[in-house]
Short mmCIF file of C-alpha atoms and ligand atoms in Angstrom, two decimals:
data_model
loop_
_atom_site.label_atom_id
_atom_site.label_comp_id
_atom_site.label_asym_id
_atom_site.label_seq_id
_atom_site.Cartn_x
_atom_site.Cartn_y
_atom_site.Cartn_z
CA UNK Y 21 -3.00 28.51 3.43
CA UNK Y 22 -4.41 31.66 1.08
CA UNK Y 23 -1.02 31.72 -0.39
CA UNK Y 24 -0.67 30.70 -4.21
CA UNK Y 25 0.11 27.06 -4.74
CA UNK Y 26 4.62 27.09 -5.90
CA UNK Y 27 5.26 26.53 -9.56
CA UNK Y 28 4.77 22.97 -10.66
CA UNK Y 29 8.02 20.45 -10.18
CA UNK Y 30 9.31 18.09 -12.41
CA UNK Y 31 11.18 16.13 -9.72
CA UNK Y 32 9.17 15.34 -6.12
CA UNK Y 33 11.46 16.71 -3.46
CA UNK Y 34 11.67 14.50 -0.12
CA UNK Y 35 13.14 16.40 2.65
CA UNK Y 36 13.50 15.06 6.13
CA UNK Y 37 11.18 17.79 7.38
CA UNK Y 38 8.02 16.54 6.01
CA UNK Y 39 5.96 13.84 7.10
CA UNK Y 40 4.93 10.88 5.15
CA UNK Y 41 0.58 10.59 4.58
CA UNK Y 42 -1.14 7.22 3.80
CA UNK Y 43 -4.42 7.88 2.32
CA UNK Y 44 -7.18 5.12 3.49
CA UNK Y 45 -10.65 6.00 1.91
CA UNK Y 46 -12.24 2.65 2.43
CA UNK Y 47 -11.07 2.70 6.37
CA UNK Y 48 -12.60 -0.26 8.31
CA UNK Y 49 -12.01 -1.72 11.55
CA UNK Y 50 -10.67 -5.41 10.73
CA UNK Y 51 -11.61 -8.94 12.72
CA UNK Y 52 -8.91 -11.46 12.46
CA UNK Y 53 -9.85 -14.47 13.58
CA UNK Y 54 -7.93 -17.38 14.07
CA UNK Y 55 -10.47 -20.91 13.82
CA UNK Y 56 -9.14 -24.31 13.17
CA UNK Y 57 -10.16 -26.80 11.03
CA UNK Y 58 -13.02 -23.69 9.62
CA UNK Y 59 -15.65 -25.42 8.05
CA UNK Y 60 -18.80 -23.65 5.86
CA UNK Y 61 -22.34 -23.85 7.44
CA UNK Y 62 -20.50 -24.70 11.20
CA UNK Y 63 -20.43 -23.41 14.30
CA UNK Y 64 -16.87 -22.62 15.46
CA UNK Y 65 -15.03 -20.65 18.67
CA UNK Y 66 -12.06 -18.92 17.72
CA UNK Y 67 -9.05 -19.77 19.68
CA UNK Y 68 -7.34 -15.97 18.25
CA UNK Y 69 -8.61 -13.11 17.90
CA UNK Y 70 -7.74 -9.42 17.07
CA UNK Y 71 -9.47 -6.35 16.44
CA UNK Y 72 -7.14 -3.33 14.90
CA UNK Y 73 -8.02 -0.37 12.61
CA UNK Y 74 -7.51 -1.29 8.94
CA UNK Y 75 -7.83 -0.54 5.33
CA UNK Y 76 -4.50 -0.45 3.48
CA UNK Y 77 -3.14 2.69 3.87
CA UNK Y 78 -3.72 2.38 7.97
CA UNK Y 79 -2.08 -0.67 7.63
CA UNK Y 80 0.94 1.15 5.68
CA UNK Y 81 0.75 4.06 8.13
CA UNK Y 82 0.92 1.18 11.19
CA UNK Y 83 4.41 -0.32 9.50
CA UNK Y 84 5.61 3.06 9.02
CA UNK Y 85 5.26 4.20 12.58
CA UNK Y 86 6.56 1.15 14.08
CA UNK Y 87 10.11 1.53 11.77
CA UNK Y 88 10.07 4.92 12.99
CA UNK Y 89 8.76 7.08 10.12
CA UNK Y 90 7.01 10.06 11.04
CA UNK Y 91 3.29 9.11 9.28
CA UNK Y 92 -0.20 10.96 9.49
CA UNK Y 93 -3.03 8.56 8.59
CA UNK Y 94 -6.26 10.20 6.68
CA UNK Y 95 -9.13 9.30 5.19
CA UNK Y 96 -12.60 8.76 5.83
CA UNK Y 97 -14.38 7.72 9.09
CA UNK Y 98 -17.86 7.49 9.45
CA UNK Y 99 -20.29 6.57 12.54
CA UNK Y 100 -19.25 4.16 15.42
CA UNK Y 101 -16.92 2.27 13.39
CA UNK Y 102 -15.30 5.15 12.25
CA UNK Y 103 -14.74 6.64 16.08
CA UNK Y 104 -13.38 3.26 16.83
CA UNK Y 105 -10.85 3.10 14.02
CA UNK Y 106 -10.21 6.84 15.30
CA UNK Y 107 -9.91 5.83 18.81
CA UNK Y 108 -7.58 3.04 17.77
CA UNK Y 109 -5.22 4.74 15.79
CA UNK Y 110 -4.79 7.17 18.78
CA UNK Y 111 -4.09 4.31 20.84
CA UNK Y 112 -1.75 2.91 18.56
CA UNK Y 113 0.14 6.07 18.63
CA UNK Y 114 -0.50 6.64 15.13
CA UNK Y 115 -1.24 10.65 14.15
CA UNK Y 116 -4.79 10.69 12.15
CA UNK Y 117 -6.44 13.63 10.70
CA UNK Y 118 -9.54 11.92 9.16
CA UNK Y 119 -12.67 13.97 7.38
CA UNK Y 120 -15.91 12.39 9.27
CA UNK Y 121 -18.63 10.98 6.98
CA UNK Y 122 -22.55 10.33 7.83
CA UNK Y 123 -22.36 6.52 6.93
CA UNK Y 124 -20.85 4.27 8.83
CA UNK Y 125 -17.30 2.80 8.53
CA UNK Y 126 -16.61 -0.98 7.53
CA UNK Y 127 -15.87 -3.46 9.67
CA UNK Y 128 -13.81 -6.83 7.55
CA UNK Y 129 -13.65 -10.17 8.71
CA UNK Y 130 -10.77 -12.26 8.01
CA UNK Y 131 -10.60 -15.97 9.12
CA UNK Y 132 -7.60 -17.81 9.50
CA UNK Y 133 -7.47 -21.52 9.70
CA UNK Y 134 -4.55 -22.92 11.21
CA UNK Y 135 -4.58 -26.20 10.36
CA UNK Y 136 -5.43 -25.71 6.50
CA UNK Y 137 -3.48 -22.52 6.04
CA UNK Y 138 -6.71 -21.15 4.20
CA UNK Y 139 -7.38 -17.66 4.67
CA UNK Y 140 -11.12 -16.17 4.14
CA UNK Y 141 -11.83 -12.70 3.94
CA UNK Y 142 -15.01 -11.04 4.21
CA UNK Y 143 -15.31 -7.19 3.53
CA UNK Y 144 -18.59 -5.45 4.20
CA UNK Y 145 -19.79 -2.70 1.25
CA UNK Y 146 -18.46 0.18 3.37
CA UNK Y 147 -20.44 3.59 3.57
CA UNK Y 148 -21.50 5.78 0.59
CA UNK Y 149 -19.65 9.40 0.39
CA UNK Y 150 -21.29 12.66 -0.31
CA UNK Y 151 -19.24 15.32 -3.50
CA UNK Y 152 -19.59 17.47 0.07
CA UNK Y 153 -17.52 15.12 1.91
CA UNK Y 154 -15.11 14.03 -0.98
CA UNK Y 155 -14.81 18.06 -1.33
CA UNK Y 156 -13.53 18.67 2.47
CA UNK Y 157 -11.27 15.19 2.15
CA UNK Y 158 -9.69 16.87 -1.04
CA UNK Y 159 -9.13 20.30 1.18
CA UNK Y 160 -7.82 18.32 4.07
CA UNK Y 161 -5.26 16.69 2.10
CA UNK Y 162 -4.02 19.35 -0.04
CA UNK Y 163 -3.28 21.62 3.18
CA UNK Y 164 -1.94 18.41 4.55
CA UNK Y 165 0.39 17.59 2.20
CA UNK Y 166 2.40 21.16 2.12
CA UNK Y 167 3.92 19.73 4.74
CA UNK Y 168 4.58 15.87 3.43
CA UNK Y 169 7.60 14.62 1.45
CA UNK Y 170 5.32 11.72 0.28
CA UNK Y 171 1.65 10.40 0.36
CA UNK Y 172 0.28 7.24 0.23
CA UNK Y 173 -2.83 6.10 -1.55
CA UNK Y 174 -3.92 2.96 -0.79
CA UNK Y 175 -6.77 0.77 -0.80
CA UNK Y 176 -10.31 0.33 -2.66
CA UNK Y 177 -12.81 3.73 -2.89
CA UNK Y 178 -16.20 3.85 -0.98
CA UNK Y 179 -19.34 4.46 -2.36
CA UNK Y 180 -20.26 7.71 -4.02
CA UNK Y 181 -16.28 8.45 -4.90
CA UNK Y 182 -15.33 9.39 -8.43
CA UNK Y 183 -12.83 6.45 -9.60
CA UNK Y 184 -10.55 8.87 -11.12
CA UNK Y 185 -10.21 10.85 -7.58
CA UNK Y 186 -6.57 9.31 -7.14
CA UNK Y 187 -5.83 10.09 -10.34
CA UNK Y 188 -6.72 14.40 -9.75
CA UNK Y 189 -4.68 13.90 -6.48
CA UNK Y 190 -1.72 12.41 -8.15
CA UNK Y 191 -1.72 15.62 -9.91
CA UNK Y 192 -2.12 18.44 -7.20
CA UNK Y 193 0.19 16.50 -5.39
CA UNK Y 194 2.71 17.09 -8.04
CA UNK Y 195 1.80 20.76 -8.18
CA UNK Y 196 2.89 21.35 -4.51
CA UNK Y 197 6.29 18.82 -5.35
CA UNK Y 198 4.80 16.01 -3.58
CA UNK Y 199 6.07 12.46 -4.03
CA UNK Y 200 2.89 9.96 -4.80
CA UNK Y 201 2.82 5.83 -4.48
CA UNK Y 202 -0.41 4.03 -5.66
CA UNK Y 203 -1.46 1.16 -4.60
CA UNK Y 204 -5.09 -0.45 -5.76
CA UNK Y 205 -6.63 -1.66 -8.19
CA UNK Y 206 -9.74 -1.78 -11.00
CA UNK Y 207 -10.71 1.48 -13.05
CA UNK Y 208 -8.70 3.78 -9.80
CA UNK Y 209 -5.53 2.64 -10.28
CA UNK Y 210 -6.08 2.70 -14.38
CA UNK Y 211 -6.99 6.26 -14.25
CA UNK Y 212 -4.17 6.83 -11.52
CA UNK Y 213 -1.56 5.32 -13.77
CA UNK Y 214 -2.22 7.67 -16.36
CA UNK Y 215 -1.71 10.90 -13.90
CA UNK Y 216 2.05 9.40 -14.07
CA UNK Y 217 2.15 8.76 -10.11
CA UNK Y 218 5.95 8.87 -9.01
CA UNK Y 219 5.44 4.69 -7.75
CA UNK Y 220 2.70 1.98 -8.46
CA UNK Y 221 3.14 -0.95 -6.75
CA UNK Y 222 -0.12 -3.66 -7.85
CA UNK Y 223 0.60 -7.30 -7.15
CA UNK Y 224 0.48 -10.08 -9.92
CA UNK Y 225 -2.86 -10.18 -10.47
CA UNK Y 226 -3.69 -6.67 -10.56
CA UNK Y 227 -1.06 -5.63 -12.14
CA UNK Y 228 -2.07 -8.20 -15.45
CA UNK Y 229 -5.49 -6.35 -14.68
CA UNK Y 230 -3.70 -3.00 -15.16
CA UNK Y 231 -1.89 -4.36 -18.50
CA UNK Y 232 -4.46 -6.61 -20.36
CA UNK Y 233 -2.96 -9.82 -20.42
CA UNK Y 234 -1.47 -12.69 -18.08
CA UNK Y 235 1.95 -13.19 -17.02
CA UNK Y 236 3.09 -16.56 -17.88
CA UNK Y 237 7.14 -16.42 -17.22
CA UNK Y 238 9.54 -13.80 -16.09
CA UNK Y 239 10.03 -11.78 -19.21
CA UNK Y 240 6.09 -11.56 -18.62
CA UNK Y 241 6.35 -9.69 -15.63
CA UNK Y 242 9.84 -7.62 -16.64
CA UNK Y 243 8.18 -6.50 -19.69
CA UNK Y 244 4.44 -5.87 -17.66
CA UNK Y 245 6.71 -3.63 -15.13
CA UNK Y 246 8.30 -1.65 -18.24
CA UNK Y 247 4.64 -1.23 -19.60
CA UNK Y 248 3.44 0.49 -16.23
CA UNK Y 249 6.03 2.95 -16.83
CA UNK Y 250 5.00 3.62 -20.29
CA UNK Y 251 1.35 4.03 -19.03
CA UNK Y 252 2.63 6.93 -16.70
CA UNK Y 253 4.26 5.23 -13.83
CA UNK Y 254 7.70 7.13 -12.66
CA UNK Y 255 8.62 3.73 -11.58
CA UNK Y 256 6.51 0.25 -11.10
CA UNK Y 257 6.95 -2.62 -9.10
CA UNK Y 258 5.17 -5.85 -9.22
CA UNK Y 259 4.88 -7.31 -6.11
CA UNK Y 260 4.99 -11.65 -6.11
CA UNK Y 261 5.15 -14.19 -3.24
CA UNK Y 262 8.73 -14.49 -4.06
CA UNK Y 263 9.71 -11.09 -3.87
CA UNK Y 264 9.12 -8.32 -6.17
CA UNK Y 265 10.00 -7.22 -10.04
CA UNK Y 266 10.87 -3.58 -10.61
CA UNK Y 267 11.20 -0.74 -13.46
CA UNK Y 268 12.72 2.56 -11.61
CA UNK Y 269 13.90 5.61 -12.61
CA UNK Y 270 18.03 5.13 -11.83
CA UNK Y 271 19.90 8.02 -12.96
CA UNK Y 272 17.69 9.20 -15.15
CA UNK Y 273 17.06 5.95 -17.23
CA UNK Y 274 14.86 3.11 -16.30
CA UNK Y 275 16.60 0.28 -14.62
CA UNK Y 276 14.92 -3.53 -14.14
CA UNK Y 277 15.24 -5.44 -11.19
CA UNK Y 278 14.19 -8.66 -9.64
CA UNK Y 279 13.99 -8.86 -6.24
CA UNK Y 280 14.10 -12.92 -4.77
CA UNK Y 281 13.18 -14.41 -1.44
CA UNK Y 282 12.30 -17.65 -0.62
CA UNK Y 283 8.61 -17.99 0.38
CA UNK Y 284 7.99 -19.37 3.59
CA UNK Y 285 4.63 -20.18 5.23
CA UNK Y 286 2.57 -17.53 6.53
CA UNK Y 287 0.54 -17.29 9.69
CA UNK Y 288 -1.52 -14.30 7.39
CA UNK Y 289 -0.47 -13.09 4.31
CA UNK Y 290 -2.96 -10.43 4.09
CA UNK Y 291 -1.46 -7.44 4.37
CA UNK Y 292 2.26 -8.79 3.02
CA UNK Y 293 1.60 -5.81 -0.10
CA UNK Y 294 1.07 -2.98 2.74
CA UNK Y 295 3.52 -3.85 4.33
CA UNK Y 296 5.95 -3.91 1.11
CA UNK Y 297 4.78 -0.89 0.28
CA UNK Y 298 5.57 0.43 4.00
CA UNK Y 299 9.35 -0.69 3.81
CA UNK Y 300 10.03 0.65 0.35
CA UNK Y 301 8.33 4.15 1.20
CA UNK Y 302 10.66 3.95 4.70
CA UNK Y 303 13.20 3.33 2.32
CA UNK Y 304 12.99 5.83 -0.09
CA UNK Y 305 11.95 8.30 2.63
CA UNK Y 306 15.78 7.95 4.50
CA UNK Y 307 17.44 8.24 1.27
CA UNK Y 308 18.31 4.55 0.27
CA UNK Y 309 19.44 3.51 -3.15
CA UNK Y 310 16.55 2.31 -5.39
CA UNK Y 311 17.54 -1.53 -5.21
CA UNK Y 312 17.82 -1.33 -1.58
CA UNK Y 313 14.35 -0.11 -1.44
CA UNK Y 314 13.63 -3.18 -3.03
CA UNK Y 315 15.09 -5.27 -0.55
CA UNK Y 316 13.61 -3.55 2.22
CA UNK Y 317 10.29 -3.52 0.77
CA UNK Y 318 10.17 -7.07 0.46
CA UNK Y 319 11.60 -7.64 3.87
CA UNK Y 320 9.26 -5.85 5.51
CA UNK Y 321 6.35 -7.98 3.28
CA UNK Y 322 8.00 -11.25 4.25
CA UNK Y 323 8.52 -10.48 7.77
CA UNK Y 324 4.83 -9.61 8.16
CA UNK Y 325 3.19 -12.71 7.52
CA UNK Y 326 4.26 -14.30 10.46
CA UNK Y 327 1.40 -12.61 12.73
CA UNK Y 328 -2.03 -11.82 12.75
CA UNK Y 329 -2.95 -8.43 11.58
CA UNK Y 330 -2.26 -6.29 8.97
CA UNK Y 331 1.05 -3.65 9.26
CA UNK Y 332 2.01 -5.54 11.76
CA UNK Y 333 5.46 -5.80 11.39
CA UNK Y 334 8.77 -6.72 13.77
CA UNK Y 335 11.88 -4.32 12.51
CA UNK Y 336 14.25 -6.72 14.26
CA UNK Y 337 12.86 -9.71 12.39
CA UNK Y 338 12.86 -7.62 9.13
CA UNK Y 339 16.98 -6.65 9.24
CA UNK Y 340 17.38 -10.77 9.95
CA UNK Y 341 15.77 -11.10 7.04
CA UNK Y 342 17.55 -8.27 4.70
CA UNK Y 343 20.63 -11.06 4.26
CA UNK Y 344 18.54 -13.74 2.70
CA UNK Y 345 17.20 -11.64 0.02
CA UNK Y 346 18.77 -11.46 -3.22
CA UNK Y 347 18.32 -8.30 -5.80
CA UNK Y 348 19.58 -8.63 -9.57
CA UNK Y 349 19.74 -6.13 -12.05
CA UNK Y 350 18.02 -7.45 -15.06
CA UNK Y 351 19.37 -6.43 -17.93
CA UNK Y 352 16.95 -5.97 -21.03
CA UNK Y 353 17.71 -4.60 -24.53
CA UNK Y 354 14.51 -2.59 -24.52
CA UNK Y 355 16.26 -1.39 -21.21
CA UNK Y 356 19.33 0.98 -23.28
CA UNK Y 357 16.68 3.03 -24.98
N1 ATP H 20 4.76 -16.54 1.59
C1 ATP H 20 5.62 -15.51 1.53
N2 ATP H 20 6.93 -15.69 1.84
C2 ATP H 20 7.81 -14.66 1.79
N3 ATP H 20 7.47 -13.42 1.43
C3 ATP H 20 6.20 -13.16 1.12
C4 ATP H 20 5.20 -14.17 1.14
N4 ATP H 20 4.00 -13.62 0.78
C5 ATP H 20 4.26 -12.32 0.53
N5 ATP H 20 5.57 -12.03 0.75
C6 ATP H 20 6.24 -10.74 0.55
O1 ATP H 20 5.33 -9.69 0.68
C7 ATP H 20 5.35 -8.83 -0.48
C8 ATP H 20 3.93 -8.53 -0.93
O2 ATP H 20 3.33 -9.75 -1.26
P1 ATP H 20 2.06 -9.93 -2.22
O3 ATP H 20 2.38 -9.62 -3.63
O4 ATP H 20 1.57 -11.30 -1.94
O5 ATP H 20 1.10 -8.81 -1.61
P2 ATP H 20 -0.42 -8.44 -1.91
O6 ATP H 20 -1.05 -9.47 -2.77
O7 ATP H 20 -0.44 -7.04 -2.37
O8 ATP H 20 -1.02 -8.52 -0.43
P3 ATP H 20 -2.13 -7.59 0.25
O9 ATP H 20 -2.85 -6.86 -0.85
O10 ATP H 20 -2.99 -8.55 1.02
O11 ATP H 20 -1.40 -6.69 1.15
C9 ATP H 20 6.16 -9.53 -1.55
O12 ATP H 20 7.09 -8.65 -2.07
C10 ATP H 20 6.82 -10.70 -0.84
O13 ATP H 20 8.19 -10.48 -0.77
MG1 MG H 21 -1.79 -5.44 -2.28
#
């Protein structure tokens, strides 16, 4: 506070001392219901139900704290809602510093339908923010993060938000020698490729978004994750049903990797990408080698769809799981550059 911000870093330091922040603009309270046999234009009782505070970086923050990571949650919370997803991150034991808006918070539906497997999501607009609020969020965050190793951003932007505000974060972030992760997607996560963020991690579909063109085989995605990097990523992972495919930083050079699990069924696989991004970030956080990140990362995804809720995660069920997963090196040509 009042003193000058330090010289700007090349590298993003991560010492043990500093906390870990997810950033959750777009914070909602989230409904998952569980209905069988759901049908359009019918009544129906639920026969599961759960209520928990949401948006994706809560839901990051939530897997964090439950594999032990010291995690502060911010963001924006606005009205009832926003008390409540206050209220039940306090509960949860999760430390929240949020900036409190005039509009009211979302609340997303999600419905579940045992019997088909279908999943439908419903996500209201979500409150508009004032350039007033934005401006305290952006103080809150930078005096926040002089003492974080790493912050998360995750998750769409409310109303009112400049798209490129991840993007100017990114940036004083690596000012003060902070280590950034991205995950969203649209025009955001274009402009916050650009501010070279240290890790993106878009699934499939937004990460063809992000590059311009579909994936239609593996070199697809290998070359796609080699793209983000040349687009500003530090390193890039793709995130698929099946595991994940990643360009990061090893030594000093780029390495490729392709991370493989089997898919199983999920109870609810919304949420399997926070989740990912959770594990690696726990990962990194500890000190892990890059491809064991990976593993972790995808453990934690693939562990996570057995239950209801997002973040929710079981750490005992995700170290079962470590020994079924499979990482390769994939070696490229482009790769010896
Ligand atoms: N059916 C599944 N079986 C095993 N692992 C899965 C399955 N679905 C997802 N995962 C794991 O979770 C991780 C993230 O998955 P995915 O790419 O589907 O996330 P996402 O689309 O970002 O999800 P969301 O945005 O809802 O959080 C993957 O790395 C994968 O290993
Ligand atoms: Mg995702």
């Amino acid at each position: 506070m009042g003193a000058a911000a330090p010289e700007p870093r090349p590298v993003a330091h991560e010492e043990r001392d500093r906390v870990i922040i997810t950033v959750t603009l777009n914070a909602a309270i989230d409904k998952s219901l569980s209905v069988p046999n759901f049908r359009i234009g019918r009544r129906h009782r639920t026969v599961e139900q759960r209520t928990m505070a949401g948006g994706k970086g809560v839901n990051v923050a939530r897997s964090l704290m439950t594999l032990g990571q010291p995690v502060i949650a911010t963001g924006f919370a606005g009205g009832a809602t926003g008390t409540r997803i206050v209220e039940q991150l306090t509960q949860e034991q999760i430390l929240n510093d949020f900036v409190r808006i005039g509009e009211e918070s979302r609340t997303n539906t999600s419905v579940h339908d045992p019997t088909s497997g279908s999943e439908t999501e419903i996500n209201e607009r979500g409150p508009a923010v004032t350039e007033a609020e934005a401006e305290l969020f952006r103080d809150k965050l930078l005096y926040l993060a002089r003492g974080a190793a790493i912050v998360v951003f995750a998750g769409s932007l409310p109303r009112g938000v400049e798209p490129g505000i991840y993007a100017e974060l990114v940036r004083d972030l690596h000012k003060l020698g902070v280590t950034t992760m991205v995950d969203c997607e649209g025009e955001p996560m274009r402009l916050a490729v650009r501010a070279e963020p240290t890790v993106v991690s878009p699934n499939v579909l937004e990460a063809e978004e992000l590059v311009g063109h579909e994936f239609h085989d593996e070199q697809d995605r290998v070359t796609a994750v080699r793209q983000l990097r040349e687009l500003g990523a530090r390193d890039a992972i793709i995130t698929l049903p099946d595991g994940c495919v990643a360009s990061l930083e090893v030594d000093g050079r780029p390495a490729a990797f392709r991370v493989l699990i089997e898919p199983r069924e999920a109870v609810a696989a919304v949420g399997a990408g926070d989740a990912f991004l959770a594990g690696y970030v726990a990962a990194r956080y500890t000190g892990s080698a890059p491809e064991e990140c990976l593993r972790f990362g995808v453990a934690c995804g693939a562990e996570s769809i057995q239950r209801l809720g997002a973040g929710r995660i079981e750490p005992r069920g995700v170290e079962r799981l470590l020994a079924e997963i499979d990482v390769q090196r994939v070696e490229t040509p482009a790769e010896a550059l």
